[in-house]
XYZ file of C-alpha atoms in Angstrom:
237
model
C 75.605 -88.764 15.430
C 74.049 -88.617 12.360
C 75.764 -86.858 9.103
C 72.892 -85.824 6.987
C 73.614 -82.317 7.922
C 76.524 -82.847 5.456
C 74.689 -81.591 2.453
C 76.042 -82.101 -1.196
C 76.187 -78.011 -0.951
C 79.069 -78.117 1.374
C 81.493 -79.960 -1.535
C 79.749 -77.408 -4.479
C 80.760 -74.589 -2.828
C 84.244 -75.625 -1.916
C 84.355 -76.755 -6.111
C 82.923 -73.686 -6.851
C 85.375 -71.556 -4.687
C 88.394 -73.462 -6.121
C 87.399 -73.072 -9.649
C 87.320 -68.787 -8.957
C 90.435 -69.292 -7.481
C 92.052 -71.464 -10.191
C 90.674 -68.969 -13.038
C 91.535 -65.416 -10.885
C 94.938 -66.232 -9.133
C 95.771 -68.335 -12.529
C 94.738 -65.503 -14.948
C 96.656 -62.968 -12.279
C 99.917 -64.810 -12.674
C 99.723 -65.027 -17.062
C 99.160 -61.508 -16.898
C 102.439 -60.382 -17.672
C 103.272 -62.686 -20.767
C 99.293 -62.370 -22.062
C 99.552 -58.271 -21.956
C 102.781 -58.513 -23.947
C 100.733 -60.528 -26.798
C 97.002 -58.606 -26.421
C 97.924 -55.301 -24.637
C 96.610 -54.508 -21.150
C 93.131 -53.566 -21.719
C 92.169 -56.411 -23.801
C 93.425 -58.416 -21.386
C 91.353 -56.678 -18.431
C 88.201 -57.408 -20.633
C 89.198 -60.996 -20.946
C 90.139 -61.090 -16.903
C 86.629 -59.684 -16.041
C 84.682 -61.683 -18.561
C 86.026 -64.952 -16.857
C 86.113 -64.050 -13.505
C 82.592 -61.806 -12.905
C 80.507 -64.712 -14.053
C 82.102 -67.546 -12.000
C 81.904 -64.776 -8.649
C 78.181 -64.227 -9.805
C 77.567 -67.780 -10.104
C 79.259 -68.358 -6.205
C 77.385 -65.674 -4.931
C 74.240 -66.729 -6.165
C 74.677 -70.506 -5.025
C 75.790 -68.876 -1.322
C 72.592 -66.914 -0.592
C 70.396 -69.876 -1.426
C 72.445 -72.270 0.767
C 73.411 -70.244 3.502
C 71.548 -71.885 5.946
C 72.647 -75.602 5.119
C 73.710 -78.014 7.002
C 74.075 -78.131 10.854
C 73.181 -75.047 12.786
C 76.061 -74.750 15.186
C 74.703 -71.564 17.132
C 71.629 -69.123 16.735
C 72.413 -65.678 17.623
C 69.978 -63.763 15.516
C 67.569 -61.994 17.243
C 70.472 -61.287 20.244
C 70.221 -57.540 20.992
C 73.462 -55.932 19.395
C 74.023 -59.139 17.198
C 72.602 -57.500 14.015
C 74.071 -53.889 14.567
C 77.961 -55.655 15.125
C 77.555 -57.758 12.090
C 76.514 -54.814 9.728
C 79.683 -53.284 11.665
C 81.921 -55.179 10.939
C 80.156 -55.633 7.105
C 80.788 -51.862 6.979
C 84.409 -52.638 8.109
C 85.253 -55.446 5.584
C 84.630 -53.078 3.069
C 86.796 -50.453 3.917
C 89.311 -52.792 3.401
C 88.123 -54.711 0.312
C 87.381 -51.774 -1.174
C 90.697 -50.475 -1.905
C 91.037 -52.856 -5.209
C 88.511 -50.382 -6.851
C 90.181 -46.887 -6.354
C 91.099 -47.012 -9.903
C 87.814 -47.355 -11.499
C 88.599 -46.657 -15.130
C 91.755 -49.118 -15.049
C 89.092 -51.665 -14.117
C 87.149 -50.834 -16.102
C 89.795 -50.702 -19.321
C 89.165 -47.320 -20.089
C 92.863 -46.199 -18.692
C 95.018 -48.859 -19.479
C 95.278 -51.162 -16.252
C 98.695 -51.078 -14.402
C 99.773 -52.700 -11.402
C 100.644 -50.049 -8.949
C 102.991 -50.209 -6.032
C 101.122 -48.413 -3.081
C 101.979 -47.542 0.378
C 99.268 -45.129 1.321
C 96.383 -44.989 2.926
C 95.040 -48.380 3.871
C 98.090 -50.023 2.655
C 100.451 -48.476 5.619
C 97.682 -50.573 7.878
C 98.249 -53.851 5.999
C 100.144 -54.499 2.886
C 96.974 -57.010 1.617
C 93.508 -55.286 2.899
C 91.564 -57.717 0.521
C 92.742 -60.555 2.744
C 92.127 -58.264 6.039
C 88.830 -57.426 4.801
C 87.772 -60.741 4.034
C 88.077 -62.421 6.727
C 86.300 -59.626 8.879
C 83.621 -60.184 6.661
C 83.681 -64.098 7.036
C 83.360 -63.455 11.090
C 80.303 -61.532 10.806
C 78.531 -63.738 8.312
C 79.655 -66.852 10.215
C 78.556 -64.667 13.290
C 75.101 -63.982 12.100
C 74.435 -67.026 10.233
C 76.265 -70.089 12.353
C 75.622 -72.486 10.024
C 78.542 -75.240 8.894
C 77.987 -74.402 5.336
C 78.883 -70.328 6.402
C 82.272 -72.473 8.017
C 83.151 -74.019 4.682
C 82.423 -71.061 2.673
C 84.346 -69.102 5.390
C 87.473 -71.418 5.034
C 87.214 -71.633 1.583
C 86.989 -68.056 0.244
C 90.160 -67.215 3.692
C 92.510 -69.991 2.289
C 92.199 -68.541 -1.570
C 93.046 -64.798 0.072
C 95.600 -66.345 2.420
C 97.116 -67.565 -0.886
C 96.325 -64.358 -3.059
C 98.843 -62.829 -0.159
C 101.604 -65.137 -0.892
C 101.433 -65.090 -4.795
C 100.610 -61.165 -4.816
C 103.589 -60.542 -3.123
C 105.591 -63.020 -5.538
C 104.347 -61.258 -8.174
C 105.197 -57.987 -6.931
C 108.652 -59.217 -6.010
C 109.174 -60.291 -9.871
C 108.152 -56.826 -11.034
C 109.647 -54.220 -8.684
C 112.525 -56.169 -7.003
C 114.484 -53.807 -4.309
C 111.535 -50.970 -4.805
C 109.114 -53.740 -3.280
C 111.441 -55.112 -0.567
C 111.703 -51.484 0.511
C 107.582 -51.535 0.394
C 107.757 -54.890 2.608
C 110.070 -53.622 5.127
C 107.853 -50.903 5.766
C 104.793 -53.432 5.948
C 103.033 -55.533 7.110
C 100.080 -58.357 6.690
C 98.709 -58.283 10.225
C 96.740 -55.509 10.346
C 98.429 -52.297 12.617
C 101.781 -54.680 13.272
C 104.078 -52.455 11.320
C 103.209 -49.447 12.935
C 102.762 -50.742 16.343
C 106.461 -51.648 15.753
C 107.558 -48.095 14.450
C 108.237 -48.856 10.232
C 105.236 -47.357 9.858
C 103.054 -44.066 10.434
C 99.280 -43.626 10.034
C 98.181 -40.287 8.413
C 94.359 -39.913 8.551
C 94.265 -37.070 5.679
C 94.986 -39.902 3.272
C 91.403 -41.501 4.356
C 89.594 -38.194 3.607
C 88.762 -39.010 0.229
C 85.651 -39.119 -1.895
C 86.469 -42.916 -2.652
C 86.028 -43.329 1.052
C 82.724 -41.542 0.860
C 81.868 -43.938 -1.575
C 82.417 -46.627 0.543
C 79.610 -45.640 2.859
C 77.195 -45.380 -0.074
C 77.976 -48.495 -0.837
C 77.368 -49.537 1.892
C 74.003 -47.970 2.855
C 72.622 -49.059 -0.559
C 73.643 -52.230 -0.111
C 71.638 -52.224 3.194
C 68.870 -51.143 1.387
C 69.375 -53.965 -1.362
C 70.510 -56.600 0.872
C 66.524 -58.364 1.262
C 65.693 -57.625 -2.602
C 69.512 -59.257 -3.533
C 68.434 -62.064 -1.178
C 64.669 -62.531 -2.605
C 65.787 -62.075 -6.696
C 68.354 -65.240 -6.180
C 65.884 -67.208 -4.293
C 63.969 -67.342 -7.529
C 66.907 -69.603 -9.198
C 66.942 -72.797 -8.391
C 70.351 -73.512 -7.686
């Protein structure tokens, strides 16, 4: 069998993805010693001007390659195919979108922290970033089937499986016996702790307007999703 379905695309993505994750999980571990020597907003502003182009720069290089290499299986135009993969879309962002409930932090207005949680999402799984990427890896490999979508897909999982490891060694280093009290009332797989009893679900803590937000996202992104696709056709990456 022939291997020209192994495109030079398939090793550029995986460089790409491990440069973002060299630069974010990098930049994520110097944060303590760098705020002590620029302060914590100045260091946000450095954090985002580093890491928002490279992400740019990976998204942009996924949508025009999505479709390389071998097609592995074709499931578009499946009834019920299209409607579980915007699902499940819609899913992966209730759990990625967590990381942006503190908008002005991000955004250096407040000055960032790094906050010990155990609400909301967080009493499902301790790392919903991780959860939520991977749910949004099946659906994209789902609708696209494509061995690039694989290498993407084990890429961008194996930089969160790591981001769960190092967050919580982080954590560990700051908080101590306040986060091993957090762990032992955790957990990674999603619904494990409370399935074993450390943990209770209370829905009022989802009835926010940050939750509200996530469905605007996510219906604008719907709406955005064939213009996003045509504007980064038109660079030729």
């Amino acid at each position: 069998m022939s291997n020209e379905w192994l495109t030079p695309s398939h090793f550029v993505i995986l460089g790409l993805l491990v440069g973002f994750a060299i630069a974010h999980s990098g930049l994520a571990a110097l944060r303590p010693r760098a705020e002590k020597l620029v302060g914590a907003r100045l260091y946000r502003v450095f954090f985002a001007l580093v890491s928002l182009p490279l992400a740019t720069v990976l998204i942009i290089y996924f949508i025009n390659h999505r479709y390389d290499g071998l097609q592995l299986w074709q499931l578009q135009g499946i009834p019920g195919v299209e409607i579980a993969v915007w699902t499940l879309s819609a899913i992966s962002f209730i759990f990625l979108y967590p990381a942006t409930f503190n908008l002005l932090e991000i955004a250096a207005i407040q000055k960032p922290q790094v906050h010990l949680f155990e609400t909301g999402i967080i009493r499902i799984t301790r790392h919903p970033q991780m959860v939520g990427q991977v749910i949004w890896c099946v659906a994209h490999a789902l609708w696209l089937g494509t061995t690039f979508m694989l290498v993407t897909s084990a890429g961008l999982i194996l930089h969160h499986l790591f981001g769960v490891w190092h967050g919580d060694r982080r954590l560990q280093a700051r908080y101590g016996e306040s986060f091993e009290t957090l762990k032992s009332r955790t957990s990674i797989m999603p619904f494990l702790a409370i399935f074993q009893g450390r943990q209770t679900l209370d829905i009022k803590e989802f009835l926010k307007p940050a939750y509200v937000g996530i469905v605007v996202f996510v219906l604008l992104l719907w709406w955005a999703h064939p213009i996003l696709i045509r504007a980064t056709g038109s660079i030729g990456w």
